[in-house]
Amino acid sequence: MVQKYQSPVRVYKYPFELVMAAYEKRFPTCPQIPVFLGSDILQEHKSEDGALHVVERSCKLNVDAPRLLKKIAGVEFVYFIQKNTVNWKDRTLLIEAHNETFSSRVLVNETCSYSVHPENEEWTCFEQTASLDIKSFFGFESTVEKIAMKQYTANIKRGKEVIEFYLNELISQGITHLPKWTPGVPAGWHPLQAFRSGITRSNQAEQTASQGPCKADAGSHSLAAEPSTPDTDKLEADYIERYLGQLTPMQESALIHLRQWLQETHKGKSEAGEWKPEKIPKDEHILRFLRARDFNMEKAREMLCQSLSWRKQHQVDYILQTWQPPRVLEEYYAGGWHYHDKDGRPLYILRLGQVDTKGLVKALGEEAILRHVLSINEEGQKRCEENTRQFGRPIWSWTCLVDLEGLNMRHLWRPGVKALLRIIEVVEANYPETLGRLLIVRAPRVFPVLWTLVSPFINENSRQKFLIYSGNNYQGPGGIADYVDKEIVPDFLGGECVCNIPEGGLVPKSLYQSDEDAEMSDHIRLWTETIYQSSCVWKGAPHEIIVEILEEESVITWDFDILRGDVIFSLFHSKRAPDTRQRELALAAGNAPSSNVQLIDKSWTLGVDYSRVQAPLVCREGESIQGSHVTRWPGIYILQWKMHSSASGSSMARVDDVLASLQGSSHKCKLMYYFEVLASEDFRGSMSSLESCSGFSQLSGVTNTSSKSHSSSLISR
């Protein structure tokens, strides 16, 4: 497996020329990097105008590997070829390096670049990418990979420290600004040599004044005090540290790769037909999924894709605007937000022992309680962002204080426990790593029974954040005072702070649902008003939908997500009416929509009985497809999804088989879809309405008012 690394953008708040002078001090040897033993110049070229300087070096490295491994490999040192191309005119440096030793067994490629900051020409940006591909190494492939990754990541941040070391050395020598390249400089021109020889010394003061001060003037860096949320496809290291926390180089790389993947695959079109990025999750949200999967890129991507499909199908992005808790919840649900803990995390208090679980379920049903819990989680994420800005440090999780005073056997009512387990399952899958700490106080004797029931549904990472106190132990040393300031300890726990949280209590039976209402609520699933339908596609059994068009130039629009497997999507116009009796029987049997009845009869001939009006589109797992077709003729149109079997490896490389490891049979695909028929003049307005109810995908297309048909499909994975 090829290991890849992508760095964030690291910013040096110094001009490019000064950073280059510091960088060149690393050669031919660099004591600050012990693994780098030295280098020899193999080739060197300078352009006549002095703007371009190319140097190719052989670099000698002392890899920290077991002596036995070195003996087996028959080498003591490793050699790399490094090519540096500095363009003084464009103010860029491109570094390309690859291994010379064992190049037939191991492929190491690295590319680094220095360039001017896009928003401040007196700052310099640094980016770094690398790949490691171990084809064979005497049976020690895994060991060599671990050694290589460990040493590489250890030296990544050291490289920045070395540059800063030499920058400080230059500044201590009085070199705080170097001249830029200008046309007509002597051959072999170099900013440091020009500075020392006095070529531009006479006008340096004037140039410095016009270009602004460097690092030595602290006033020039007020813009960098608060790194802002990036609007581009790149992340700066300062932003990561300020808003997301301390990450290792490989963790940063995983975040950047997953973020780039989302940006590349979630795209839409403007009305002008230009590509533009679609809304993607916030960086802290992406990071939660990476943490939940120990920064395993593939596992995190699978988990995140499933969650995004869930959010889109149930319109979770809009729950804070649309969900209004029923009066029963407002009066009898004993939970609410209450300031923050000592670490700045939002604090949520739940008096579970005072909650009438049975009464709430009978009065509202599971769905209403689940919606309320989802709104709490959405509010928690919002509060984390606010606290991050308020306290000036990354806060991505919250603390939950659960008071079990009053917990008894009635809380073990089977439907109530079932509802609790379902809520835990949904929250674990879609809000990973949001719980920073769980403080359980006044746990009664019945608590171990409840814990035995629910703990298997809580992952190990979450369980390690639980602190459980029985009786009044929470008041002593090591109690909640270690985590919550005593000024905000609730009055019902012996504190002085008035806590405005409902006291709970028994829900009056007069508020219970009738048997008919309860039966109806059992069939209601989350967001029953969703516009999407689900279906399965089996091998040899496509899923087909009939669309009847009454007027030409009507617009068929579609929006679907591939949840499992790869499918081929096609659109046909039929001259014959399909036999729908088999489908009607399936509907009557309650097998739809997962059952598939083929509408295009096997006796039909393509080009005679029906014709293809939308080119076949291969759709991969995790992709969202949005498109439209302006019809040329009235009549019957058929939307078809059928299973796609890849015959070659080349087609798989396009998306790296995003969700290839999803559970389930390889002979079944699953999709979630929506389609609509519009009059041509209504198409744009409907696009806006559909866009407003689709959280992570955007319906788009271009209407065509001519007599010719037109189709377009967009892909967002």
XYZ file of C-alpha atoms in Angstrom:
717
model
C 0.000 0.000 0.000
C 1.296 3.453 -0.916
C 1.638 5.775 2.064
C 0.972 9.427 1.226
C 1.627 12.614 3.134
C 0.279 16.120 2.546
C 1.314 18.981 4.800
C -0.786 21.993 5.682
C 0.447 25.364 4.490
C 3.117 26.561 6.912
C 3.636 30.313 6.934
C 6.940 32.059 7.669
C 6.286 35.694 8.432
C 9.396 36.757 6.555
C 10.010 37.759 2.930
C 10.798 35.027 0.414
C 14.390 36.198 -0.160
C 15.214 36.057 3.554
C 13.695 32.566 3.887
C 15.774 31.387 0.929
C 18.937 32.705 2.578
C 18.039 30.706 5.688
C 17.201 27.598 3.651
C 20.544 27.595 1.845
C 22.373 27.539 5.177
C 21.257 23.902 5.486
C 23.812 22.895 2.876
C 26.186 21.158 2.531
C 25.582 19.859 6.092
C 23.070 20.665 8.820
C 23.932 19.842 12.460
C 20.299 20.536 13.456
C 19.199 17.487 11.420
C 21.391 14.580 12.633
C 20.071 12.166 10.011
C 21.371 14.497 7.252
C 25.104 13.746 6.984
C 25.965 15.898 4.006
C 25.443 16.651 0.329
C 27.387 17.046 -2.904
C 26.390 19.169 -5.884
C 25.946 17.065 -9.016
C 24.742 19.754 -11.424
C 24.139 23.495 -11.273
C 22.629 25.962 -13.718
C 21.998 29.712 -13.592
C 20.106 31.688 -16.222
C 21.763 34.666 -17.843
C 19.312 37.132 -16.325
C 19.931 35.702 -12.856
C 16.233 34.847 -12.363
C 16.590 31.054 -12.386
C 18.928 28.882 -10.336
C 18.822 25.059 -10.541
C 20.910 22.834 -8.260
C 20.922 19.031 -8.198
C 22.484 17.379 -5.136
C 23.238 13.921 -3.838
C 22.223 13.803 -0.153
C 23.601 11.280 2.328
C 21.303 10.121 5.128
C 21.928 7.970 8.172
C 18.681 6.076 8.701
C 18.034 5.013 12.283
C 17.323 1.339 11.593
C 18.188 -1.859 13.470
C 21.751 -3.014 12.841
C 20.519 -6.414 11.668
C 18.315 -4.815 9.008
C 21.208 -2.703 7.720
C 23.410 -5.782 7.584
C 20.809 -7.748 5.630
C 20.315 -4.826 3.235
C 24.063 -4.444 2.849
C 24.086 -0.650 3.245
C 25.094 1.737 5.991
C 23.733 4.945 4.485
C 20.901 5.951 2.143
C 21.332 8.372 -0.745
C 18.701 10.709 -2.193
C 18.768 12.907 -5.272
C 17.400 16.384 -4.644
C 16.694 18.975 -7.343
C 16.082 22.575 -6.252
C 14.707 25.121 -8.724
C 14.525 28.676 -7.396
C 12.848 31.347 -9.486
C 13.823 34.737 -8.127
C 11.515 36.501 -10.572
C 8.388 34.584 -9.514
C 9.747 34.181 -5.957
C 9.249 30.410 -5.801
C 11.368 27.393 -4.869
C 10.468 23.902 -6.041
C 12.202 20.969 -4.320
C 11.942 17.504 -5.890
C 13.596 14.523 -4.199
C 13.672 10.761 -4.701
C 15.679 7.895 -3.288
C 18.646 6.500 -5.201
C 19.347 3.634 -2.802
C 17.063 0.598 -3.280
C 15.091 2.466 -5.963
C 14.027 -0.852 -7.481
C 12.558 -2.029 -4.166
C 11.404 1.166 -2.483
C 10.036 4.325 -4.118
C 10.199 7.537 -2.098
C 9.120 10.764 -3.771
C 8.920 14.163 -2.126
C 7.910 17.548 -3.462
C 8.206 20.780 -1.485
C 7.507 24.352 -2.480
C 8.160 27.805 -1.085
C 6.099 30.674 -2.474
C 4.847 34.140 -1.601
C 1.787 34.303 0.655
C -1.256 35.209 -1.496
C -2.430 37.876 0.959
C 0.886 39.303 2.163
C 3.870 39.446 -0.179
C 6.215 39.838 2.768
C 5.368 36.351 4.043
C 6.388 32.972 2.651
C 4.326 29.788 2.390
C 5.690 26.250 2.538
C 3.941 23.069 1.363
C 5.125 19.483 1.287
C 3.872 16.241 -0.250
C 5.458 12.796 -0.179
C 4.720 9.187 -1.043
C 6.262 5.887 0.057
C 5.787 2.671 -1.934
C 7.613 -0.418 -0.648
C 7.451 -3.077 -3.339
C 9.748 -5.621 -1.658
C 12.463 -5.541 0.981
C 13.797 -8.979 1.874
C 10.607 -9.839 3.747
C 10.875 -6.797 6.043
C 8.393 -4.585 4.164
C 6.248 -3.793 7.200
C 9.272 -3.011 9.388
C 10.819 -0.740 6.777
C 7.520 1.096 6.305
C 7.205 1.776 10.042
C 10.810 2.972 10.297
C 10.473 5.217 7.263
C 7.194 6.798 8.407
C 8.473 7.322 11.941
C 11.650 9.060 10.826
C 9.923 11.096 8.145
C 7.248 12.482 10.460
C 9.866 13.201 13.135
C 11.793 15.372 10.695
C 8.825 17.252 9.222
C 8.388 19.842 11.959
C 12.106 19.825 12.635
C 12.555 21.248 9.151
C 10.537 24.324 10.086
C 12.498 24.716 13.316
C 15.738 24.623 11.332
C 14.554 27.385 8.981
C 13.532 29.522 11.952
C 16.912 28.858 13.601
C 18.790 30.187 10.576
C 16.356 33.092 10.178
C 17.120 34.182 13.736
C 20.816 33.794 12.991
C 20.529 36.113 9.984
C 18.556 38.666 11.980
C 21.168 38.588 14.756
C 23.711 39.508 12.073
C 21.667 42.552 11.141
C 20.199 41.009 7.986
C 16.490 41.738 8.221
C 15.645 42.394 4.585
C 17.142 41.349 1.271
C 16.647 42.902 -2.173
C 14.322 41.354 -4.730
C 15.314 40.333 -8.217
C 14.974 43.058 -10.849
C 15.703 42.963 -14.592
C 19.295 43.815 -15.474
C 20.990 42.308 -12.404
C 24.425 40.726 -13.009
C 24.676 37.060 -14.004
C 24.789 34.797 -10.955
C 22.881 37.351 -8.884
C 21.884 36.300 -5.355
C 19.991 38.473 -2.853
C 22.356 37.732 0.042
C 25.453 38.422 -2.039
C 23.860 41.581 -3.381
C 23.117 42.712 0.153
C 26.631 42.072 1.371
C 28.329 43.618 -1.649
C 26.303 46.783 -1.301
C 24.818 46.643 -4.816
C 21.448 47.748 -3.555
C 22.503 49.109 -0.191
C 21.987 52.666 -1.315
C 18.295 52.157 -2.055
C 17.592 49.487 0.566
C 16.065 51.951 2.995
C 13.720 53.215 0.310
C 12.799 49.643 -0.749
C 12.272 48.556 2.840
C 9.980 51.483 3.485
C 7.904 50.749 0.384
C 7.674 47.018 1.021
C 6.935 47.183 4.711
C 8.886 45.890 7.738
C 9.803 42.251 8.309
C 9.459 39.995 11.339
C 11.500 42.299 13.519
C 8.629 44.783 13.525
C 5.906 43.149 15.543
C 3.352 45.599 14.212
C 3.535 44.035 10.772
C 2.067 40.768 12.026
C -1.165 41.908 13.570
C -2.977 40.204 10.678
C -1.648 36.837 11.819
C -2.783 37.107 15.419
C -6.080 35.384 14.639
C -5.876 32.875 11.782
C -9.233 32.849 10.045
C -11.304 29.925 8.841
C -10.019 29.121 5.368
C -12.157 29.929 2.339
C -9.773 28.110 -0.005
C -9.026 24.436 -0.483
C -5.879 24.688 1.642
C -5.358 24.656 5.391
C -2.718 26.693 7.156
C -0.803 25.149 10.034
C -1.557 28.158 12.268
C -5.278 27.743 11.619
C -5.126 24.033 12.516
C -3.325 24.741 15.766
C -5.661 27.612 16.692
C -9.021 26.058 15.828
C -8.467 22.302 15.628
C -5.689 21.581 18.135
C -2.276 19.971 18.134
C -2.119 17.271 15.482
C 0.757 15.057 14.452
C 2.007 15.484 10.867
C 0.220 12.329 9.720
C -3.004 13.422 11.426
C -2.765 16.766 9.636
C -2.200 14.897 6.393
C -5.265 12.675 6.927
C -7.421 15.741 7.591
C -6.150 17.519 4.475
C -6.603 14.464 2.248
C -10.174 13.828 3.470
C -11.029 17.510 3.154
C -9.621 17.654 -0.382
C -11.585 14.538 -1.304
C -14.806 16.138 -0.107
C -14.061 19.342 -2.019
C -13.322 17.452 -5.210
C -16.377 15.255 -5.013
C -18.997 17.697 -3.665
C -19.379 20.076 -6.573
C -22.249 21.770 -8.304
C -22.784 24.140 -11.196
C -23.789 27.754 -11.206
C -26.470 28.906 -13.615
C -23.659 30.044 -15.919
C -22.490 26.434 -16.073
C -19.278 27.055 -14.123
C -18.080 24.548 -11.535
C -18.213 25.742 -7.970
C -17.602 23.992 -4.634
C -20.595 22.717 -2.721
C -21.102 22.927 0.974
C -18.938 20.423 2.814
C -18.750 19.683 6.548
C -16.723 21.985 8.743
C -13.147 21.020 9.512
C -13.871 20.218 13.154
C -16.710 17.923 12.045
C -14.432 16.070 9.611
C -11.796 15.793 12.321
C -14.251 14.119 14.699
C -14.767 11.257 12.252
C -11.014 10.876 11.788
C -10.512 10.719 15.552
C -13.308 8.160 15.846
C -11.448 5.896 13.435
C -7.960 6.549 14.817
C -7.156 8.640 11.710
C -7.624 5.677 9.391
C -8.475 7.563 6.213
C -10.582 4.860 4.542
C -12.600 3.969 7.655
C -13.232 7.621 8.497
C -14.325 8.335 4.935
C -16.765 5.422 4.983
C -18.241 6.528 8.306
C -18.477 10.162 7.190
C -20.114 9.294 3.849
C -22.782 7.242 5.573
C -23.416 10.074 8.029
C -23.667 12.688 5.268
C -26.223 10.537 3.435
C -28.178 10.201 6.683
C -28.054 13.962 7.299
C -29.160 14.673 3.763
C -32.021 12.172 3.779
C -33.388 13.436 7.097
C -32.473 17.122 6.662
C -30.598 17.218 9.941
C -28.821 20.432 8.933
C -32.070 22.321 9.463
C -33.201 20.796 12.729
C -32.297 23.838 14.841
C -34.512 25.985 12.620
C -37.379 23.520 12.230
C -37.600 21.537 15.468
C -39.846 22.951 18.173
C -39.964 20.687 21.260
C -43.515 19.731 22.276
C -44.820 21.178 25.524
C -44.479 17.766 27.200
C -40.736 17.776 26.543
C -40.312 21.353 27.717
C -42.017 20.534 31.023
C -40.911 16.965 31.758
C -37.532 16.456 30.049
C -35.069 17.269 32.837
C -32.078 18.355 30.760
C -30.453 21.541 29.495
C -27.252 23.497 28.859
C -25.513 25.056 31.865
C -22.399 27.242 31.361
C -19.145 25.333 30.729
C -16.601 23.171 32.559
C -13.055 24.153 33.578
C -11.701 23.229 30.154
C -14.150 25.533 28.419
C -16.339 22.705 27.132
C -20.103 23.407 27.030
C -21.782 21.665 29.967
C -25.020 19.744 29.524
C -26.893 18.552 32.609
C -29.365 15.664 32.497
C -31.304 14.664 35.604
C -32.012 11.199 34.230
C -33.340 9.906 37.549
C -36.122 12.510 37.378
C -37.084 11.697 33.768
C -40.232 9.628 33.317
C -38.912 7.584 30.394
C -42.070 5.507 30.085
C -44.297 8.574 30.230
C -42.348 10.461 27.569
C -42.290 7.499 25.198
C -46.022 6.912 25.653
C -46.822 10.602 25.278
C -44.545 11.367 22.303
C -43.164 8.185 20.779
C -39.530 7.380 20.065
C -39.212 9.680 17.066
C -39.926 12.924 18.907
C -37.430 12.038 21.634
C -34.814 11.150 19.016
C -35.361 14.453 17.212
C -34.922 16.302 20.491
C -31.662 14.495 21.225
C -30.400 15.312 17.717
C -31.223 18.990 18.272
C -29.216 18.861 21.512
C -26.221 17.454 19.640
C -26.511 20.084 16.902
C -26.706 22.800 19.552
C -23.665 21.286 21.281
C -21.580 21.549 18.117
C -22.654 25.168 17.725
C -21.680 25.945 21.327
C -18.267 24.317 20.811
C -17.577 26.715 17.949
C -18.654 29.680 20.074
C -16.440 28.595 22.991
C -13.485 28.101 20.645
C -13.768 31.749 19.635
C -14.426 32.885 23.201
C -11.547 31.077 24.918
C -9.031 31.232 22.077
C -8.310 27.505 22.001
C -9.815 24.516 20.181
C -12.933 23.089 21.836
C -14.573 20.288 19.856
C -16.497 18.365 22.526
C -18.749 18.978 25.485
C -19.148 17.630 29.016
C -22.308 15.906 30.185
C -23.267 15.752 33.860
C -25.863 13.035 34.532
C -27.632 12.945 37.899
C -29.090 9.502 38.622
C -30.848 10.438 41.871
C -34.260 8.773 41.612
C -33.227 6.072 39.130
C -35.162 2.890 39.832
C -36.631 -0.164 38.147
C -39.252 1.845 36.237
C -36.393 3.268 34.170
C -35.675 -0.282 32.981
C -39.025 -0.431 31.164
C -38.223 -2.439 28.044
C -39.529 0.000 25.347
C -37.726 2.840 27.144
C -34.428 0.973 27.163
C -34.999 0.118 23.496
C -35.467 3.816 22.707
C -32.309 4.664 24.665
C -30.265 2.081 22.765
C -31.535 3.390 19.451
C -30.596 6.950 20.405
C -27.118 5.811 21.437
C -26.711 4.004 18.114
C -27.684 7.080 16.075
C -25.506 9.459 18.116
C -22.474 7.158 18.014
C -22.726 6.873 14.220
C -23.275 10.556 13.457
C -21.771 12.580 16.320
C -18.491 10.797 17.086
C -15.999 12.331 19.482
C -18.418 15.039 20.624
C -18.462 13.780 24.214
C -15.414 15.077 26.044
C -16.338 13.799 29.488
C -19.370 12.169 31.130
C -19.809 12.727 34.873
C -22.351 10.332 36.386
C -23.280 11.253 39.954
C -25.434 9.660 42.666
C -25.509 6.296 40.913
C -27.924 4.004 42.797
C -27.726 0.231 43.205
C -29.857 -0.366 40.114
C -27.332 1.459 37.916
C -25.117 -1.605 37.202
C -28.158 -3.295 35.622
C -28.727 -0.346 33.274
C -25.003 -0.103 32.551
C -24.881 -3.779 31.596
C -27.642 -3.161 29.056
C -26.253 -0.031 27.384
C -22.453 -0.338 27.662
C -22.068 -2.794 24.737
C -23.520 -0.115 22.452
C -20.962 2.506 23.503
C -17.561 2.361 21.838
C -14.398 1.985 23.892
C -13.193 5.551 23.297
C -16.438 6.927 24.743
C -16.455 4.538 27.702
C -13.025 5.762 28.755
C -14.509 9.241 29.252
C -17.027 8.060 31.864
C -16.521 8.975 35.538
C -19.058 7.354 37.866
C -19.726 8.447 41.456
C -22.050 6.668 43.849
C -23.767 8.337 46.780
C -22.106 11.623 47.728
C -18.617 10.677 46.507
C -18.859 13.368 43.843
C -18.449 15.997 46.569
C -15.068 14.787 47.822
C -11.531 14.846 46.409
C -11.484 13.797 42.789
C -15.161 14.717 42.499
C -16.912 17.029 40.073
C -15.172 20.071 41.603
C -12.062 18.943 39.698
C -13.912 19.419 36.424
C -16.560 22.073 37.110
C -16.004 25.399 38.881
C -17.758 25.406 42.240
C -19.519 28.656 41.293
C -21.607 26.788 38.702
C -22.262 23.517 40.570
C -26.083 23.184 40.502
C -28.041 23.779 43.669
C -29.581 20.291 43.574
C -26.031 18.881 43.874
C -25.170 21.065 46.854
C -23.865 24.034 44.897
C -24.956 27.651 44.985
C -25.833 28.059 41.307
C -29.501 28.070 40.375
C -29.956 25.660 37.492
C -32.834 26.532 35.161
C -33.533 22.979 34.070
C -36.998 21.381 34.301
C -37.338 19.156 37.346
C -38.967 16.377 35.376
C -41.470 14.224 37.180
C -44.195 11.833 36.100
C -45.950 12.621 32.836
C -49.748 12.691 33.418
C -51.455 9.750 31.748
C -53.902 12.198 30.249
C -51.081 13.248 27.911
C -50.441 9.711 26.677
C -51.140 8.943 23.042
C -54.162 6.873 22.183
C -53.617 3.335 20.930
C -54.311 4.529 17.383
C -51.804 7.391 17.672
C -49.213 5.104 19.217
C -49.654 2.596 16.409
C -49.215 5.379 13.859
C -46.081 6.671 15.611
C -44.547 3.194 15.417
C -44.670 3.508 11.623
C -43.337 7.064 11.534
C -39.660 7.256 10.881
C -37.455 10.266 11.335
C -38.513 13.065 8.986
C -41.368 11.280 7.277
C -41.683 14.269 4.959
C -38.361 13.437 3.285
C -38.499 13.742 -0.506
C -36.121 10.805 -0.988
C -36.930 7.131 -1.563
C -34.653 4.144 -1.081
C -34.189 1.098 -3.272
C -31.897 -1.866 -3.841
C -30.451 -2.918 -7.180
C -29.680 -6.598 -7.596
C -27.438 -8.295 -10.087
C -29.566 -8.812 -13.179
C -32.502 -6.857 -11.688
C -32.288 -3.111 -12.342
C -34.447 -0.573 -10.560
C -36.640 1.284 -13.066
C -39.049 4.185 -12.677
C -41.727 5.285 -15.155
C -42.057 9.015 -15.852
C -44.983 10.071 -18.021
C -44.427 13.309 -19.947
C -47.474 15.126 -21.321
C -45.778 18.142 -22.911
C -42.531 18.441 -24.849
C -39.729 20.477 -23.310
C -40.768 19.363 -19.849
C -37.787 18.904 -17.550
C -37.049 15.642 -15.728
C -34.748 16.282 -12.757
C -33.073 13.717 -10.532
C -30.973 13.662 -7.389
C -29.691 10.351 -6.016
C -26.988 8.997 -3.724
C -25.220 5.653 -4.177
C -25.086 4.141 -0.696
C -23.640 0.745 -1.637
C -22.031 -0.735 -4.736
C -21.499 0.756 -8.190
C -24.416 1.337 -10.564
C -25.014 2.536 -14.132
C -27.692 5.214 -14.532
C -29.544 5.590 -17.857
C -32.587 7.433 -19.162
C -34.749 5.975 -21.934
C -37.722 7.116 -24.032
C -40.158 4.296 -24.751
C -42.524 3.965 -27.694
C -44.359 1.195 -25.871
C -46.088 1.223 -22.519
C -44.351 -1.150 -20.071
C -46.345 -3.849 -18.326
C -46.595 -2.621 -14.725
C -48.744 -5.430 -13.352
C -45.786 -7.229 -11.752
C -44.717 -4.026 -10.020
C -48.242 -3.393 -8.788
C -48.321 -6.894 -7.311
C -45.017 -6.196 -5.552
C -46.421 -2.957 -4.164
C -49.529 -4.740 -2.969
C -47.347 -7.320 -1.233
C -45.507 -4.552 0.592
C -42.171 -5.371 -1.010
C -41.473 -1.965 -2.537
C -39.298 -0.079 -2.897
C -36.449 -2.535 -2.307
C -37.967 -5.115 -4.684
C -37.238 -4.480 -8.348
C -39.475 -5.281 -11.273
C -37.961 -4.851 -14.725
C -40.125 -2.538 -16.847
C -38.159 -2.812 -20.073
C -39.254 -6.144 -21.446
C -36.524 -8.505 -22.599
C -38.260 -8.795 -25.966
C -37.875 -5.061 -26.612
C -35.220 -3.921 -29.051
C -33.120 -0.838 -28.292
C -33.519 1.664 -31.105
C -36.872 0.195 -32.161
C -39.126 -0.135 -29.125
C -37.223 2.327 -26.965
C -34.264 4.678 -27.293
C -31.571 5.953 -24.977
C -31.734 9.710 -24.321
C -29.206 9.946 -21.463
C -25.721 8.538 -21.944
C -24.963 5.737 -19.453
C -23.313 7.158 -16.340
C -21.185 4.975 -14.069
C -21.869 5.966 -10.463
C -19.566 4.863 -7.648
C -20.248 4.168 -3.997
C -20.516 7.377 -2.008
C -21.348 9.549 -5.006
C -24.267 11.988 -5.256
C -25.643 12.520 -8.740
C -27.793 15.483 -9.721
C -29.017 16.093 -13.251
C -31.757 17.072 -15.608
C -33.119 16.273 -19.064
C -35.199 18.562 -21.251
C -37.575 16.243 -23.095
C -37.999 16.441 -26.845
C -41.142 14.317 -27.093
C -44.137 13.535 -24.873
C -44.643 9.940 -23.799
C -43.078 7.380 -21.488
C -39.579 7.896 -20.050
C -37.798 5.323 -17.904
C -35.113 6.067 -15.312
C -32.928 3.004 -14.836
C -30.308 2.041 -12.280
C -28.524 -1.247 -12.843
C -25.533 -2.899 -11.173
C -22.128 -2.103 -12.640
C -19.334 -4.671 -12.557
C -15.880 -3.205 -13.176
C -13.902 -5.216 -15.701
C -10.614 -3.469 -15.179
C -8.654 -1.916 -12.373
C -8.322 1.429 -14.149
C -11.868 2.487 -13.473
C -11.474 1.851 -9.763
C -8.557 4.244 -9.367
C -10.804 7.214 -10.045
C -12.261 7.262 -6.552
C -10.050 4.698 -4.842
C -13.157 2.592 -4.260
C -14.397 4.910 -1.575
C -16.663 2.572 0.279
C -15.518 -0.772 -1.126
C -15.493 -2.343 2.299
C -19.137 -1.655 3.149
C -20.905 -4.589 4.677
C -23.306 -6.531 2.520
C -23.463 -8.761 -0.494
C -21.410 -7.870 -3.545
C -24.507 -8.739 -5.603
C -26.619 -5.904 -4.191
C -26.402 -2.127 -4.549
C -28.370 0.431 -2.569
C -29.411 3.942 -3.525
C -31.491 6.859 -2.295
C -33.217 8.917 -4.979
C -35.608 11.730 -5.810
C -37.027 12.813 -9.188
C -39.426 15.481 -10.350
C -41.057 16.615 -13.601
C -41.267 20.344 -14.230
C -42.430 22.684 -16.904
C -39.409 24.274 -18.544
C -40.222 27.759 -17.221
C -40.527 26.404 -13.659
C -37.230 24.521 -13.708
C -35.001 27.183 -12.145
C -37.409 27.935 -9.315
C -37.711 24.260 -8.432
C -33.923 23.953 -8.459
C -33.765 26.588 -5.730
C -36.415 24.892 -3.622
C -34.772 21.479 -3.913
C -31.387 23.007 -3.168
C -32.763 24.464 0.052
C -33.844 21.040 1.325
C -30.728 19.099 0.311
C -28.019 19.524 2.868
C -24.993 18.227 1.026
C -25.918 18.097 -2.634
C -27.190 20.647 -5.077
C -29.505 20.042 -7.982
C -28.323 21.901 -11.031
C -28.453 21.797 -14.764
C -28.983 24.015 -17.763
C -32.387 24.387 -19.354
C -32.582 24.320 -23.109
C -35.429 26.076 -24.830
C -34.659 24.699 -28.279
C -36.438 21.714 -29.781
C -33.459 19.483 -29.143
C -33.244 17.459 -25.945
C -30.514 18.217 -23.446
C -29.198 16.253 -20.492
C -26.709 16.981 -17.768
C -25.574 15.120 -14.682
C -23.297 16.229 -11.885
C -21.342 13.959 -9.610
C -20.543 14.587 -5.960
C -19.257 11.667 -3.966
